[in-house]
mmCIF file of C-alpha atoms in Angstrom:
data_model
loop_
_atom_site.group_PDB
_atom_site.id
_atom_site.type_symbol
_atom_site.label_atom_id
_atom_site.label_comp_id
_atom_site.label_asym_id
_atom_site.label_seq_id
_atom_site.Cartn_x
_atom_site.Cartn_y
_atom_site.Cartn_z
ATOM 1 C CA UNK P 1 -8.307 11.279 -39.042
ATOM 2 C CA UNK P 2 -10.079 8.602 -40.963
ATOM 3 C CA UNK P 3 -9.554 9.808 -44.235
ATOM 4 C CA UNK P 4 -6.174 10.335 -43.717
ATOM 5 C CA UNK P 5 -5.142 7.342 -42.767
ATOM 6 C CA UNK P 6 -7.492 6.367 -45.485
ATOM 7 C CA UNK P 7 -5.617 7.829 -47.535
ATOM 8 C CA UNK P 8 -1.873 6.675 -47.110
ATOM 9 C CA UNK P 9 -3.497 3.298 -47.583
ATOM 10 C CA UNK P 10 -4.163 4.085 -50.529
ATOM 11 C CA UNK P 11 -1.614 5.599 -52.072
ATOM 12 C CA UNK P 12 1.022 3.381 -50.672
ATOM 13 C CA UNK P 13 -1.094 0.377 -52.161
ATOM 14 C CA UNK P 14 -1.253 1.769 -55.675
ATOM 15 C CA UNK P 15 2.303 2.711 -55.975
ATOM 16 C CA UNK P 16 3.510 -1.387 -54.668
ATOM 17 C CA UNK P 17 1.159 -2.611 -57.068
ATOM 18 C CA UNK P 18 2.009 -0.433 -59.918
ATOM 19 C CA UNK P 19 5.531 -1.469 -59.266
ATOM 20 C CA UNK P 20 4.480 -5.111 -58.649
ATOM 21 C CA UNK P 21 2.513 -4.701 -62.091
ATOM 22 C CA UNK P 22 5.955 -3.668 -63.966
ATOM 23 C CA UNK P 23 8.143 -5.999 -61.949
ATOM 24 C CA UNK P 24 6.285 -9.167 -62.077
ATOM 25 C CA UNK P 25 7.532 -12.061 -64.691
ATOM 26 C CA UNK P 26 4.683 -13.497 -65.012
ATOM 27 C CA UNK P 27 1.860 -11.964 -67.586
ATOM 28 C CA UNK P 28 -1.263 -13.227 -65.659
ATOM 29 C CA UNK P 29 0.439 -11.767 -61.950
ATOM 30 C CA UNK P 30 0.986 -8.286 -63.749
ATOM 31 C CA UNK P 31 -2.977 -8.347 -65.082
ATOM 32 C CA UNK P 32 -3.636 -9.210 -61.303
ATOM 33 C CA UNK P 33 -1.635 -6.220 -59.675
ATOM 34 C CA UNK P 34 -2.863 -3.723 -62.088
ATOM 35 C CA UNK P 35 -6.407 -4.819 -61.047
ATOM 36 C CA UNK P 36 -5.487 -4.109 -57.353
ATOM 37 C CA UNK P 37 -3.924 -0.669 -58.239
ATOM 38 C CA UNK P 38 -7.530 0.319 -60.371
ATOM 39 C CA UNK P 39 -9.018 -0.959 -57.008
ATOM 40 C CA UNK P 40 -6.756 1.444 -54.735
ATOM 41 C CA UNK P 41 -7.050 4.505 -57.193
ATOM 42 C CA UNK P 42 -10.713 4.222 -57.572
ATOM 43 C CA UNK P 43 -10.355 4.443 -53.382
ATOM 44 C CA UNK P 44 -8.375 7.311 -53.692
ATOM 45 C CA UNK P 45 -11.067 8.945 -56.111
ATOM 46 C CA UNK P 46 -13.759 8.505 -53.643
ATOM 47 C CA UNK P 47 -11.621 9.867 -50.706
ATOM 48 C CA UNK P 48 -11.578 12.881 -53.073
ATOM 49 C CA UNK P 49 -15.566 13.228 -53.831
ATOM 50 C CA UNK P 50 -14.881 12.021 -57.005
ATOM 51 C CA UNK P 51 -17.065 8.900 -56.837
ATOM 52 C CA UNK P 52 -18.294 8.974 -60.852
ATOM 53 C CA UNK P 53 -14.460 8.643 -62.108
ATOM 54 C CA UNK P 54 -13.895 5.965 -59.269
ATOM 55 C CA UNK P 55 -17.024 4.248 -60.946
ATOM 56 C CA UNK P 56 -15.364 4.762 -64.302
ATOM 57 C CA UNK P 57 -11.865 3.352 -63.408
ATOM 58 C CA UNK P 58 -13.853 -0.261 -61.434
ATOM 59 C CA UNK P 59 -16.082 -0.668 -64.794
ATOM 60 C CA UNK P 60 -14.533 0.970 -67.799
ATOM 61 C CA UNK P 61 -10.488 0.345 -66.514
ATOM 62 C CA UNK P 62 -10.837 -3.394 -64.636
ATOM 63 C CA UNK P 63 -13.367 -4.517 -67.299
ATOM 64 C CA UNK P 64 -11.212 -3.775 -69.781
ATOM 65 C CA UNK P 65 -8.104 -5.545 -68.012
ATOM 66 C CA UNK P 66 -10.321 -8.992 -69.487
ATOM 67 C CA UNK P 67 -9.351 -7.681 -72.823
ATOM 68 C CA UNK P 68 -5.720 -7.414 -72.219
ATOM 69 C CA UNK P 69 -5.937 -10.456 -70.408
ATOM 70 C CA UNK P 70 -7.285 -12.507 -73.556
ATOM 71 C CA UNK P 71 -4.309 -10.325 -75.565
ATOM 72 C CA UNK P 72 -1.426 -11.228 -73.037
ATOM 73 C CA UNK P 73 -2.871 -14.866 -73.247
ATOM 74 C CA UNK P 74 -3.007 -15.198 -77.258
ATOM 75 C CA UNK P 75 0.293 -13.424 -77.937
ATOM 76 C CA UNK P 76 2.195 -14.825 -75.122
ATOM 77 C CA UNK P 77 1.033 -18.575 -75.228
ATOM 78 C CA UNK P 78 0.456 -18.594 -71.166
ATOM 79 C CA UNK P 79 0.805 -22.184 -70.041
ATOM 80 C CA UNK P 80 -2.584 -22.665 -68.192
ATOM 81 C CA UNK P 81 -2.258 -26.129 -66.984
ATOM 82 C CA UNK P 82 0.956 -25.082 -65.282
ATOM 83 C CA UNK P 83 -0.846 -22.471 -63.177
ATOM 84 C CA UNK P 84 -3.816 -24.592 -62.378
ATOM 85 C CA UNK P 85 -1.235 -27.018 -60.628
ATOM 86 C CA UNK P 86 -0.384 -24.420 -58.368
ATOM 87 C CA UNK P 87 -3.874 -22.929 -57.674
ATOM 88 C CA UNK P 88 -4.444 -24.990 -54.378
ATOM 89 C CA UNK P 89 -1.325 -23.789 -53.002
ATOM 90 C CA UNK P 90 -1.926 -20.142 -53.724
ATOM 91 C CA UNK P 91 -5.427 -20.409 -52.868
ATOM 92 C CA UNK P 92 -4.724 -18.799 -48.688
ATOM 93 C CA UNK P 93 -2.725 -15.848 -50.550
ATOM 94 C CA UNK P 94 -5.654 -15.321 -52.723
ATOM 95 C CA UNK P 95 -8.463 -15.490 -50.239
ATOM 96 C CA UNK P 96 -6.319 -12.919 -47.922
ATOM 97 C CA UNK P 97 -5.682 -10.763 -51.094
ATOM 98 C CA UNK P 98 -9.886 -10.926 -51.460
ATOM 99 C CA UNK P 99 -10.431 -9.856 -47.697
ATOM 100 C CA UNK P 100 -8.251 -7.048 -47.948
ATOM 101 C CA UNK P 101 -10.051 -5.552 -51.029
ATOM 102 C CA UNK P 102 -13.401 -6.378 -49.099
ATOM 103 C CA UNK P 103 -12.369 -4.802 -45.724
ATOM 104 C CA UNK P 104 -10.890 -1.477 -47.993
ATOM 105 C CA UNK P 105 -14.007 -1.112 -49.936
ATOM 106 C CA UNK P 106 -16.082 -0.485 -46.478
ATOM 107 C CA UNK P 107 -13.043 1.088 -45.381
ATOM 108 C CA UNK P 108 -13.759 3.514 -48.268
ATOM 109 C CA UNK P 109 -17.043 3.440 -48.005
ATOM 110 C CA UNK P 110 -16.610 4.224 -43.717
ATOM 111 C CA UNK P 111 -14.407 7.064 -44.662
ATOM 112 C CA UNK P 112 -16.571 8.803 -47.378
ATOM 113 C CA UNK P 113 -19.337 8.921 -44.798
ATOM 114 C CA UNK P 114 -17.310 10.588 -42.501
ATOM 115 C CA UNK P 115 -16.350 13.140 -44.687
ATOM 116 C CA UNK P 116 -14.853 13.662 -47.999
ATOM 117 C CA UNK P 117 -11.985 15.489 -49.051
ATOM 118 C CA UNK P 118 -13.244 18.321 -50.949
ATOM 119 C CA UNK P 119 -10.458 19.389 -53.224
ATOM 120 C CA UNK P 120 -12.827 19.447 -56.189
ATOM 121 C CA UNK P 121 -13.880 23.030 -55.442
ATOM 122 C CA UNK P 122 -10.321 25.012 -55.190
ATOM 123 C CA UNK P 123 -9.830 23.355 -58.543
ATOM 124 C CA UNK P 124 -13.460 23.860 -60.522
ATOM 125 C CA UNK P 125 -15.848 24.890 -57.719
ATOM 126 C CA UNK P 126 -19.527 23.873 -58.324
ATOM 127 C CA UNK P 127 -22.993 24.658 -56.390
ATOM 128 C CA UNK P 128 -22.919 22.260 -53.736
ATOM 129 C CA UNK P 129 -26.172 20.978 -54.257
ATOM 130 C CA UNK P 130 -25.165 18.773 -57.414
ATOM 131 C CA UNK P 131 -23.905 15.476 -57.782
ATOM 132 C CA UNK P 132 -20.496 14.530 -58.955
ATOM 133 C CA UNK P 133 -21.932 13.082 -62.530
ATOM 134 C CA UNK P 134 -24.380 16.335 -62.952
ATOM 135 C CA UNK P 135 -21.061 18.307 -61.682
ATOM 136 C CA UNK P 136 -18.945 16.554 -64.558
ATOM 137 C CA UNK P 137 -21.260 17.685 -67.138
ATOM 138 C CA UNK P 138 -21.844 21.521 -66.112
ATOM 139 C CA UNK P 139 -17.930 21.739 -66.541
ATOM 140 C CA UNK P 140 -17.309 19.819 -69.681
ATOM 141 C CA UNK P 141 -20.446 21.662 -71.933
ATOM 142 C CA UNK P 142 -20.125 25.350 -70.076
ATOM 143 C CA UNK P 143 -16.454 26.084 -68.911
ATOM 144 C CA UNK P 144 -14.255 23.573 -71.015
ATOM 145 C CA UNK P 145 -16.554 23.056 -73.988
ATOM 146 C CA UNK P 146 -13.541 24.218 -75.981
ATOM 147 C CA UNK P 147 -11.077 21.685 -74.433
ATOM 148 C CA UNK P 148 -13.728 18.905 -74.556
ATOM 149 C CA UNK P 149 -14.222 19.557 -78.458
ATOM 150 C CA UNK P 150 -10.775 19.894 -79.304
ATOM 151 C CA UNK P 151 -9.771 16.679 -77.790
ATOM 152 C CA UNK P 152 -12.926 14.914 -79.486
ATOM 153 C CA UNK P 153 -11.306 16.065 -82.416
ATOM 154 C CA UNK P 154 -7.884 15.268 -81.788
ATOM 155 C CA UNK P 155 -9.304 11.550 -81.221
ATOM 156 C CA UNK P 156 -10.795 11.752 -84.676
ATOM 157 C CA UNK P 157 -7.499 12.324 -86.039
ATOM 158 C CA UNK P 158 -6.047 9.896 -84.690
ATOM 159 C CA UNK P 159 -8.370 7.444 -85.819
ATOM 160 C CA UNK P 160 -8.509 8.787 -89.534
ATOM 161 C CA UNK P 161 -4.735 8.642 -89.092
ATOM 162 C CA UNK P 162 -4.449 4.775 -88.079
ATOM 163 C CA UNK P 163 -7.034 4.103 -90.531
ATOM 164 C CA UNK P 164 -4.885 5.282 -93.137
ATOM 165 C CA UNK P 165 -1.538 3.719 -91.558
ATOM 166 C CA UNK P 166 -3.293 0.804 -91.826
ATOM 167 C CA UNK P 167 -4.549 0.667 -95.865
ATOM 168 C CA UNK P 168 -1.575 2.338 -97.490
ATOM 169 C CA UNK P 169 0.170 0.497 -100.059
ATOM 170 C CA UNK P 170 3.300 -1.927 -98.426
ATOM 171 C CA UNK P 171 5.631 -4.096 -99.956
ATOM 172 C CA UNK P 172 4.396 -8.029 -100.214
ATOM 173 C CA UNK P 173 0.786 -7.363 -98.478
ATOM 174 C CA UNK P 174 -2.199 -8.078 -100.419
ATOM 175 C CA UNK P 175 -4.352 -5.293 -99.997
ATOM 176 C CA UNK P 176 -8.324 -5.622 -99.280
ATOM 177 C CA UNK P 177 -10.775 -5.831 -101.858
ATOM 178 C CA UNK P 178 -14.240 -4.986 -99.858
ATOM 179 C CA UNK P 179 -15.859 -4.835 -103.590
ATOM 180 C CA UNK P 180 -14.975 -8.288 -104.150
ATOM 181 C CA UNK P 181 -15.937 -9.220 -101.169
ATOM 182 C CA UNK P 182 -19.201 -7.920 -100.781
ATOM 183 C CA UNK P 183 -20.078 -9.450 -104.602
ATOM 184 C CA UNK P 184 -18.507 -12.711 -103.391
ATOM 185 C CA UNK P 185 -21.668 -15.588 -103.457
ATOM 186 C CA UNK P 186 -21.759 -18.462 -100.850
ATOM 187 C CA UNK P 187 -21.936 -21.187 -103.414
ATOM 188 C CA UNK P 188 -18.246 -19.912 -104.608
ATOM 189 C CA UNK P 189 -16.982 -19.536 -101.052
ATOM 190 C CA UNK P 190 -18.510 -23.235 -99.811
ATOM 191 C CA UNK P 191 -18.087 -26.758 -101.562
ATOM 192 C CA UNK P 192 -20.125 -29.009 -100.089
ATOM 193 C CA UNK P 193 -18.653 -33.005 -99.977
ATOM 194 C CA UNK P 194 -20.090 -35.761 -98.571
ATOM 195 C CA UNK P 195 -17.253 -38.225 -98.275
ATOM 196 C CA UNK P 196 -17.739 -41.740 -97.648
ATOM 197 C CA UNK P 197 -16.897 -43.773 -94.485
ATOM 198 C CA UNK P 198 -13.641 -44.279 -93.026
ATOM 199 C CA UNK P 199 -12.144 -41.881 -96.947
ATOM 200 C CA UNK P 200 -11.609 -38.803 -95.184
ATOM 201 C CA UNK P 201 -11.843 -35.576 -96.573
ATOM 202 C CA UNK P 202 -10.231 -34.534 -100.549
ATOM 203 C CA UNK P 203 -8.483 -31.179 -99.648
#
């Protein structure tokens, strides 16, 4: 009963926040509800028995959100001291917001001990005496070594591919010398001045 209940909890909370994350005006508010819906999915993984990929989505997928964070912030010129004014007055939503992700985590963590959701074995069934990681890796190298190449090398393509997008020839773009700039010495690249006081500096 647990882990059903578990479970609409879940899945109701990823699907407002996703929509929260595509609805919300504000750049920093739509970082802040994807985090919650990584938070609810990774939940949903471990319901499932799929506790390495709800690992993967809490350190590879929210870790990450930092990045896009710093990318919203640079490109999108967030007003910071605008925010800050309001942080006292947001500060009971965001305390609430932290007990709820606190109470689901041993929520989670009450409903995997009572039993998971085994719907890993009608799909790839595996000895039952293996963890989830050691699982993972039986299946990618035995059963879908094929798959698991051919997307490493579709991957490769598409790096090889943006790295060419990138240095073709275009219109009014200098292209890179990395010759010349390898064989570049400091005492061309630096000039050092030692201006006097209160002169300034000769551009």
């Amino acid at each position: 009963m647990i882990q059903t209940i578990a479970f609409y909890l879940f899945a109701t909370l990823v699907i407002a926040s996703g929509a929260l994350t595509v609805f919300a005006r504000n750049p920093v508010h739509s970082v802040l509800w994807l985090i919650l819906a990584f938070f609810n999915a990774a939940g949903l993984m471990i319901l499932l028995g799929a506790e390495f990929i709800a690992m993967l989505l809490i350190i590879v997928y929210v870790g990450a959100v930092a990045v896009l964070f710093l990318f919203v912030v640079m490109m999108l010129d967030v007003d910071f001291a605008e925010l800050r004014a309001g942080f006292v007055r947001y500060l009971p939503l965001g305390a609430l917001l932290a007990i709820v992700l606190a109470v689901e985590i041993v929520f989670a963590i009450g409903a995997w001990s009572a039993g998971a959701i085994n719907m890993g074995a009608r799909i790839a069934p595996v000895a039952s005496d293996v963890s989830n990681t050691q699982a993972i890796g039986q299946l990618l190298y035995t059963r879908y070594i094929f798959l698991f190449e051919a997307a490493g090398i579709i991957l490769l393509v598409a790096m090889v591919g943006a790295i060419v997008l990138t240095h073709r020839k275009r219109g009014g773009v200098k292209p890179q010398d990395i010759g010349h700039q390898v064989r570049r010495r400091p005492e061309d690249a630096t000039r050092l001045t030692r201006p006097e006081s209160g002169q300034g500096v000769e551009l």
